[in-house]
PDB file of C-alpha atoms in Angstrom:
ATOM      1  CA  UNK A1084       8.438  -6.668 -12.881  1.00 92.00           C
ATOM      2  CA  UNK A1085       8.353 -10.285 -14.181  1.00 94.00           C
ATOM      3  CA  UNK A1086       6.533 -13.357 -12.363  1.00 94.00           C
ATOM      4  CA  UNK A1087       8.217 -16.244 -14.195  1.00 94.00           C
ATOM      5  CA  UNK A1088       5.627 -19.258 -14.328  1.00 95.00           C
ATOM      6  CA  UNK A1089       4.880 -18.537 -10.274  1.00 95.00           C
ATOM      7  CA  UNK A1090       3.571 -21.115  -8.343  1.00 95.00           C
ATOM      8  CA  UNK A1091       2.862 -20.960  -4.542  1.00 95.00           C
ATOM      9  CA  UNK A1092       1.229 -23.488  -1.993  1.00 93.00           C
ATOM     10  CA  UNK A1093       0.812 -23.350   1.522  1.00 93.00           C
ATOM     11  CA  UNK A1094       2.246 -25.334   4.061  1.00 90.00           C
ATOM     12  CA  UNK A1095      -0.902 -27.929   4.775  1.00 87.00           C
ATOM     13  CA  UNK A1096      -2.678 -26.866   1.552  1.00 87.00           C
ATOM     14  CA  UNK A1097      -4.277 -29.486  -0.797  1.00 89.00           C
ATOM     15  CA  UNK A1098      -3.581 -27.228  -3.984  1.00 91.00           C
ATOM     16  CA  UNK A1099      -1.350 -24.127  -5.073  1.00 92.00           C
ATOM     17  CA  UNK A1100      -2.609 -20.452  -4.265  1.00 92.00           C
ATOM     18  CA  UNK A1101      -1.055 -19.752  -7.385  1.00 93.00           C
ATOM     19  CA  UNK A1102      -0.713 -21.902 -10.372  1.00 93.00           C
ATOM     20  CA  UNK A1103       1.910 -21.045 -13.467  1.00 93.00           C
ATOM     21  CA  UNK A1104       1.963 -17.180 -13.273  1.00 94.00           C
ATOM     22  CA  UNK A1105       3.469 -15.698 -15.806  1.00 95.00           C
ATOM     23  CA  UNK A1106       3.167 -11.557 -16.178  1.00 92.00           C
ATOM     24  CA  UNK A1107       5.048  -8.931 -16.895  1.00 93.00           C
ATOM     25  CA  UNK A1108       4.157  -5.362 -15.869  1.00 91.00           C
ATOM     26  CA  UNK A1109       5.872  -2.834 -17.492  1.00 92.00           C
ATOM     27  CA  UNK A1110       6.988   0.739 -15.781  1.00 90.00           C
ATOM     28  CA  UNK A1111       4.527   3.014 -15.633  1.00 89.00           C
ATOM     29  CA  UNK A1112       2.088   0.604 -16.046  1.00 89.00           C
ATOM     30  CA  UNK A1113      -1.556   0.745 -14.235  1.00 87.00           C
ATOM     31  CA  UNK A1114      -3.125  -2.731 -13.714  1.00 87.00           C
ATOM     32  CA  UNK A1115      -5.913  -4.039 -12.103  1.00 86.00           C
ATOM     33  CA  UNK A1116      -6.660  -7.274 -10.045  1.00 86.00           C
ATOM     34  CA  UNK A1117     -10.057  -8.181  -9.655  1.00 84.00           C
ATOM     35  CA  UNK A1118     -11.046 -11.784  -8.074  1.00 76.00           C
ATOM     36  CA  UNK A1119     -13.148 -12.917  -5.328  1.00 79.00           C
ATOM     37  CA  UNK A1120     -12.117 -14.200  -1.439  1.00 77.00           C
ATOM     38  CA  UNK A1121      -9.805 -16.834  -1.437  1.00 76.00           C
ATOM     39  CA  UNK A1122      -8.834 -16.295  -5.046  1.00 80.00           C
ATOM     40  CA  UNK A1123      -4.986 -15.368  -4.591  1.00 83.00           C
ATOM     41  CA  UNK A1124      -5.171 -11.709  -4.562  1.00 86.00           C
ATOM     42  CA  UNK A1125      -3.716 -11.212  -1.707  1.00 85.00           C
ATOM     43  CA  UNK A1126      -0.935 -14.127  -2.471  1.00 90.00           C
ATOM     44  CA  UNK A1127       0.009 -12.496  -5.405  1.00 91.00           C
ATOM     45  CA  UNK A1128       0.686  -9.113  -3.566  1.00 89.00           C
ATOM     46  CA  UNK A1129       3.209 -10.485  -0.973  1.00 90.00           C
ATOM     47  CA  UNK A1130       5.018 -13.060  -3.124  1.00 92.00           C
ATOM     48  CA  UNK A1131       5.460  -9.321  -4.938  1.00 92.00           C
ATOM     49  CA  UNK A1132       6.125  -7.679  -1.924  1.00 90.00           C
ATOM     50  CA  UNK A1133       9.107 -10.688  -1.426  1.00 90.00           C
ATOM     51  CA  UNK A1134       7.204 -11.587   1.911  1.00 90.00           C
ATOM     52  CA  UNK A1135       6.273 -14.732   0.416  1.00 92.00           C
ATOM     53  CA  UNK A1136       9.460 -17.066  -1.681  1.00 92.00           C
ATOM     54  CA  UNK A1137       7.221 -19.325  -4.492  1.00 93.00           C
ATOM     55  CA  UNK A1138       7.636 -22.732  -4.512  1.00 94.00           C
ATOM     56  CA  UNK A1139       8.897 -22.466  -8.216  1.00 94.00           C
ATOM     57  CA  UNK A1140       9.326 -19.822 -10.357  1.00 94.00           C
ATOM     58  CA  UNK A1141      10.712 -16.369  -9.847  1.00 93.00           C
ATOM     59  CA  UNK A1142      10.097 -12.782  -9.711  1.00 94.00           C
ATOM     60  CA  UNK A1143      12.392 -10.503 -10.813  1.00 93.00           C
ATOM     61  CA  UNK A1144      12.633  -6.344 -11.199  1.00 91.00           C
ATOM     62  CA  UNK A1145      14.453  -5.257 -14.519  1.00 88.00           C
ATOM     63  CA  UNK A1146      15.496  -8.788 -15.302  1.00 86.00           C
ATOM     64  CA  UNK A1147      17.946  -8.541 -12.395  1.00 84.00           C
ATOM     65  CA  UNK A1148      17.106  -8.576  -8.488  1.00 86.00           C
ATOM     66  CA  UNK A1149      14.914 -10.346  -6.790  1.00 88.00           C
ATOM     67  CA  UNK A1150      11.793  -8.898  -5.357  1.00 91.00           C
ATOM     68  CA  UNK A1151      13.172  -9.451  -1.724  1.00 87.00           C
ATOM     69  CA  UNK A1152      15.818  -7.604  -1.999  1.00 88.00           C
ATOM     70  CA  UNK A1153      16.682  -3.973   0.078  1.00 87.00           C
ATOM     71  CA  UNK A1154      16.625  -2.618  -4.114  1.00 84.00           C
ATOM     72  CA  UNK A1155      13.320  -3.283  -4.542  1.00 88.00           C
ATOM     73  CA  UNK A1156      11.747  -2.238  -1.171  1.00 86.00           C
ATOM     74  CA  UNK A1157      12.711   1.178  -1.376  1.00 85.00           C
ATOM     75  CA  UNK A1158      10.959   1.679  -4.947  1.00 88.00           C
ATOM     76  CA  UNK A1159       7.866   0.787  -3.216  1.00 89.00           C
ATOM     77  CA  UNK A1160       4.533   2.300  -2.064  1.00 87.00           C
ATOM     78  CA  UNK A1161       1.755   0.378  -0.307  1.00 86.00           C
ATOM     79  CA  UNK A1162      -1.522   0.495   0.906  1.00 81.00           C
ATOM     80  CA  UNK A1163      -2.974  -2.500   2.674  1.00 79.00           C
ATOM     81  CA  UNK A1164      -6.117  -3.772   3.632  1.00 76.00           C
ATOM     82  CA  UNK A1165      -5.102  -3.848   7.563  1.00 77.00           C
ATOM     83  CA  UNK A1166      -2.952  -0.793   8.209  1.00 81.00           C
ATOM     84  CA  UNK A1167       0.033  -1.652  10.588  1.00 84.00           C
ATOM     85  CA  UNK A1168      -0.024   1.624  12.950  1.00 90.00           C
ATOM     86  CA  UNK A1169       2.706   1.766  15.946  1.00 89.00           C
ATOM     87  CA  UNK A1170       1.980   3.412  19.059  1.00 90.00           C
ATOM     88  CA  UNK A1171       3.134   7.082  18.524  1.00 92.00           C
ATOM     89  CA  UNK A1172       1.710  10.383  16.951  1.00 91.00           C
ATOM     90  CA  UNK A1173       0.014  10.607  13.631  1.00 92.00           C
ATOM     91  CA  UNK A1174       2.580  12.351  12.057  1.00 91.00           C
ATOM     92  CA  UNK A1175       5.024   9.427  12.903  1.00 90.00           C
ATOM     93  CA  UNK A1176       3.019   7.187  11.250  1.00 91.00           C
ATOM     94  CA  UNK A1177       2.932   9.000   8.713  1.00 92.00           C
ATOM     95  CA  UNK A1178       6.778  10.041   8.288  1.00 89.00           C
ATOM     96  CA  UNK A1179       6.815   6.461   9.240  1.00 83.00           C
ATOM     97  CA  UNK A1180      10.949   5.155   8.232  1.00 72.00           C
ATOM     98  CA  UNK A1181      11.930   9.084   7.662  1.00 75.00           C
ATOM     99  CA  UNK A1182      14.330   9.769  10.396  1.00 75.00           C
ATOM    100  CA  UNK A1183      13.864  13.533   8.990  1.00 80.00           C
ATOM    101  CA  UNK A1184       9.950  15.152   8.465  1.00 80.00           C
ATOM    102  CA  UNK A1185      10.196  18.018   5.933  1.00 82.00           C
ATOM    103  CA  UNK A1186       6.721  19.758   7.440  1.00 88.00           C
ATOM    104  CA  UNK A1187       5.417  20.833   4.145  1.00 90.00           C
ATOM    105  CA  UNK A1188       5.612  18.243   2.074  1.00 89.00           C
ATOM    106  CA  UNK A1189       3.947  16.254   5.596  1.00 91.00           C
ATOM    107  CA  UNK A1190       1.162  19.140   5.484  1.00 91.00           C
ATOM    108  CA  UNK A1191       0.851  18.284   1.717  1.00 90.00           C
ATOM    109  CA  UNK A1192       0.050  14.549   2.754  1.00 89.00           C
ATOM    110  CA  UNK A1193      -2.198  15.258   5.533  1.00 91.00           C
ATOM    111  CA  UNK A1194      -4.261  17.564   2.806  1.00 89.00           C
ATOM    112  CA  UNK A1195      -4.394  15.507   0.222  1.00 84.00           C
ATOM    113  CA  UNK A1196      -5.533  12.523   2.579  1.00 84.00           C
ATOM    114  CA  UNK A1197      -8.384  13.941   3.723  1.00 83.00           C
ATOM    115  CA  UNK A1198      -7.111  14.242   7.189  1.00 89.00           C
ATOM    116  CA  UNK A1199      -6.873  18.098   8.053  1.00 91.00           C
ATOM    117  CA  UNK A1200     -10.544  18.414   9.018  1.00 90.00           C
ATOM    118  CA  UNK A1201     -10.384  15.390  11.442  1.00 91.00           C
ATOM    119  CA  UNK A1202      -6.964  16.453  12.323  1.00 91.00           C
ATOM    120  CA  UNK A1203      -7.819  20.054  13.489  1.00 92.00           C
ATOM    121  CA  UNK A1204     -10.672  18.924  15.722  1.00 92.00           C
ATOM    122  CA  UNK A1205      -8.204  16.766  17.749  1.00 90.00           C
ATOM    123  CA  UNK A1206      -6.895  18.660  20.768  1.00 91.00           C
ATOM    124  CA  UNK A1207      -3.182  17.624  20.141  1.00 90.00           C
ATOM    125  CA  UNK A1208      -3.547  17.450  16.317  1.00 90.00           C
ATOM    126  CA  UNK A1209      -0.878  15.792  14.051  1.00 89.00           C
ATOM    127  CA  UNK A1210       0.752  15.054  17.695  1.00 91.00           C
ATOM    128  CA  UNK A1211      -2.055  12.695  18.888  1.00 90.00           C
ATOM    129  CA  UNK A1212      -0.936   9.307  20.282  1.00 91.00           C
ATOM    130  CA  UNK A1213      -2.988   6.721  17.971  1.00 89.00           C
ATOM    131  CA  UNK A1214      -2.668   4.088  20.375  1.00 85.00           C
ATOM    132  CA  UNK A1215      -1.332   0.406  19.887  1.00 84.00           C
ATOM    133  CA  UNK A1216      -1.736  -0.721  16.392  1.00 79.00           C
ATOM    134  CA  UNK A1217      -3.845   2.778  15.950  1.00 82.00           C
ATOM    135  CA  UNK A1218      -6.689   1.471  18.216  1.00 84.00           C
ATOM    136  CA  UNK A1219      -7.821   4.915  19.259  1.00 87.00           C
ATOM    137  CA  UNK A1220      -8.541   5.186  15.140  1.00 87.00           C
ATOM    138  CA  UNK A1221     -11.834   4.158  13.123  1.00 82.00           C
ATOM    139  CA  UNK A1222     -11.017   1.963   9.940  1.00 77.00           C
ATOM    140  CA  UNK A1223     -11.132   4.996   7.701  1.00 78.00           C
ATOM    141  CA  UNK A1224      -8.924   7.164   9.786  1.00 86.00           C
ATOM    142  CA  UNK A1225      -6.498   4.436  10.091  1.00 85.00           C
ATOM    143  CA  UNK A1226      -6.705   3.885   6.165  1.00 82.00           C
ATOM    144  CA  UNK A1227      -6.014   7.752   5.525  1.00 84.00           C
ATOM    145  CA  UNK A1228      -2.831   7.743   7.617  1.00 89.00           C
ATOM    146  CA  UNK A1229      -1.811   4.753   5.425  1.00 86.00           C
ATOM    147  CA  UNK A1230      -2.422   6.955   1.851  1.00 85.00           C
ATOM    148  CA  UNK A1231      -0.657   9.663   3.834  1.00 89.00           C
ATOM    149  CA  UNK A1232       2.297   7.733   3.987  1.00 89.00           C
ATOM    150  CA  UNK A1233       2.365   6.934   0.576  1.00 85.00           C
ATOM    151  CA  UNK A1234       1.653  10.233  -0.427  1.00 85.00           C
ATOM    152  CA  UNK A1235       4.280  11.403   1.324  1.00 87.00           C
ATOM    153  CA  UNK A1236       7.134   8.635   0.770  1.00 85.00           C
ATOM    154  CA  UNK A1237       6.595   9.071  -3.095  1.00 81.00           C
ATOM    155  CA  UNK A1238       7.690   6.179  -4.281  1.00 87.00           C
ATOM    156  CA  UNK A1239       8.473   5.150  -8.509  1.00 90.00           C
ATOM    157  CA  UNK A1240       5.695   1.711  -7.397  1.00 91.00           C
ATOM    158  CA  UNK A1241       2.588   1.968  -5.730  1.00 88.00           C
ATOM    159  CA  UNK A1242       0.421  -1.037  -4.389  1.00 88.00           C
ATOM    160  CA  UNK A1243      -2.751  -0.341  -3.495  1.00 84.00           C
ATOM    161  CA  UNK A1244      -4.892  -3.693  -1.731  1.00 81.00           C
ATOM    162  CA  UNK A1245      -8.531  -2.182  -1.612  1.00 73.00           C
ATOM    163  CA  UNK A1246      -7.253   1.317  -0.438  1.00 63.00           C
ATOM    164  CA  UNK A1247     -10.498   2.939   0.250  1.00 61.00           C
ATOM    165  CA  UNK A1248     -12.448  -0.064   1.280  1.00 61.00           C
ATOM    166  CA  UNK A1249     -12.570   1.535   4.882  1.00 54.00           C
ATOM    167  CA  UNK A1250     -14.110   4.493   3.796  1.00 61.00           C
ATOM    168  CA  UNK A1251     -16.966   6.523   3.123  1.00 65.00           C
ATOM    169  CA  UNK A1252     -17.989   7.263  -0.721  1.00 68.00           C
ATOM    170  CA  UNK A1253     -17.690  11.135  -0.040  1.00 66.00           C
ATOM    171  CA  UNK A1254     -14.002  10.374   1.255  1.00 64.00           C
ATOM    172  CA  UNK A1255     -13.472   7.720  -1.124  1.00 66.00           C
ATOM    173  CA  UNK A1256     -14.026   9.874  -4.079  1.00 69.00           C
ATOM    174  CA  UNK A1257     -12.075  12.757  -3.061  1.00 65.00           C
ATOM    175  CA  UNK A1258      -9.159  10.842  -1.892  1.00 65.00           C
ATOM    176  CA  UNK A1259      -8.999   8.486  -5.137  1.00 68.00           C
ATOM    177  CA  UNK A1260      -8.879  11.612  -6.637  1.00 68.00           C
ATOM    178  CA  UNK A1261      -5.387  12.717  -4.604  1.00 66.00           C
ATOM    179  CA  UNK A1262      -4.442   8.997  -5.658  1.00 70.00           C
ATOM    180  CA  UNK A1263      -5.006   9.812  -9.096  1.00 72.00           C
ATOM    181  CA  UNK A1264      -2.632  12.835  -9.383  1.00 71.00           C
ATOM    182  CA  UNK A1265       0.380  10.960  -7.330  1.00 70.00           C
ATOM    183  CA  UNK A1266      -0.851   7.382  -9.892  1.00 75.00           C
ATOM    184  CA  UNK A1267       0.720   9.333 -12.917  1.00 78.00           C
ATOM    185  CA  UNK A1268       3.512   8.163 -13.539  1.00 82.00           C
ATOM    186  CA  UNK A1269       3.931   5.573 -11.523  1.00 86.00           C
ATOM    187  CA  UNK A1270       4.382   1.783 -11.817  1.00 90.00           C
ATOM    188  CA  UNK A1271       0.450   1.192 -10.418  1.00 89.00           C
ATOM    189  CA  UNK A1272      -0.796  -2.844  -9.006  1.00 88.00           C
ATOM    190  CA  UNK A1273      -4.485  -2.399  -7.483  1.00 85.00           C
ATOM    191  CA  UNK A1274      -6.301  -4.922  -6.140  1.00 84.00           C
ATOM    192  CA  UNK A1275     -10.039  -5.266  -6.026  1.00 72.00           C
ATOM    193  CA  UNK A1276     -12.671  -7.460  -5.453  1.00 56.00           C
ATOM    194  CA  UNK A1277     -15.033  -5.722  -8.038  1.00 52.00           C
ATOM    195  CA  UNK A1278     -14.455  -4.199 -11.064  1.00 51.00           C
ATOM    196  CA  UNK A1279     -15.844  -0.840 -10.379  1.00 49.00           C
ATOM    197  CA  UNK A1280     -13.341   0.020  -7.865  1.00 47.00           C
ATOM    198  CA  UNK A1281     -10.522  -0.040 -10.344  1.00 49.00           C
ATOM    199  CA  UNK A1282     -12.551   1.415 -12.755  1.00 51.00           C
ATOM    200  CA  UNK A1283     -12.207   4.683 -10.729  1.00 50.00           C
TER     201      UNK A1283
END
């Protein structure tokens, strides 16, 4: 993945979110990002994701496509700070673009998430309606369903924009450590606003 001197402003904006980028991360690469509020973070993450076209430069996957293109979405993983939920079960969500759920490698998901306890005291379990945009979910439940999904999905590129900001550091620990197994490998961009989070 290159960014090719990557500049991006806002419509209204006095200056550029992002100013001359230039990096290249390399498959199987793990890298950090680490800035405050308001630093571009977040800008830099969906001009990757191709929601976002710079205002010059480019970004381009194995020197060839763009990073909008139907190529490049389907290599990709991520976990965002607000989880987009629609209004069916939580194994939907989950299977969430699979027209097909193979069960175990769902069950595998749903484990490895941290969800199985919460999940089994639930009177409809993995069939429970979460409600428009999940809102029958806390933060951290919502956030699990998300790393479900990416456990699940698999994919060769993961993104991960504070992943376990909405949770508890009992949770957090044992669920960066199911991120850590399905990491290896993987083309890895994690985004942070301190250092000890990526550190992890």
């Amino acid at each position: 993945i290159t960014f090719k001197n990557v500049n991006f402003k806002y419509l209204n904006a006095d200056k550029n979110a992002l100013s001359g980028i230039n990096l290249k991360i390399k498959k199987g690469e793990c890298i950090g990002v680490i800035g405050e509020t308001g630093s571009g973070k977040s800008t830099l993450i969906d001009s990757l994701l191709g929601l976002l076209r710079p205002t010059a430069g480019e970004i381009l996957v194995d020197d060839n496509y763009p990073v909008n293109s139907i190529q490049w979405h389907k290599k990709i993983d991520y976990v965002p700070q607000t989880v987009y939920l629609v209004d069916d079960t939580i194994e939907a969500n989950i299977a969430f673009g699979e027209k097909e759920i193979d069960e175990e490698r769902l069950n595998q998901a749903i484990d490895a998430a941290q969800l199985r306890k919460w999940m089994n005291n639930l009177k409809d379990g993995s069939k429970t309606i979460v409600g428009e945009r999940g809102m029958r979910l806390s933060g951290g439940e919502r956030q699990r369903i998300a790393i479900a999904r990416v456990l699940l999905k698999d994919a060769p590129v993961l993104i991960l924009d504070e992943a376990t900001s909405a949770l508890d550091s009992e949770a957090e620990a044992a669920i960066q450590a199911s991120l850590d197994k399905v990491m290896e490998g993987k083309t890895v961009l994690a985004i942070a606003h301190r250092l000890s989070t990526i550190a992890q």
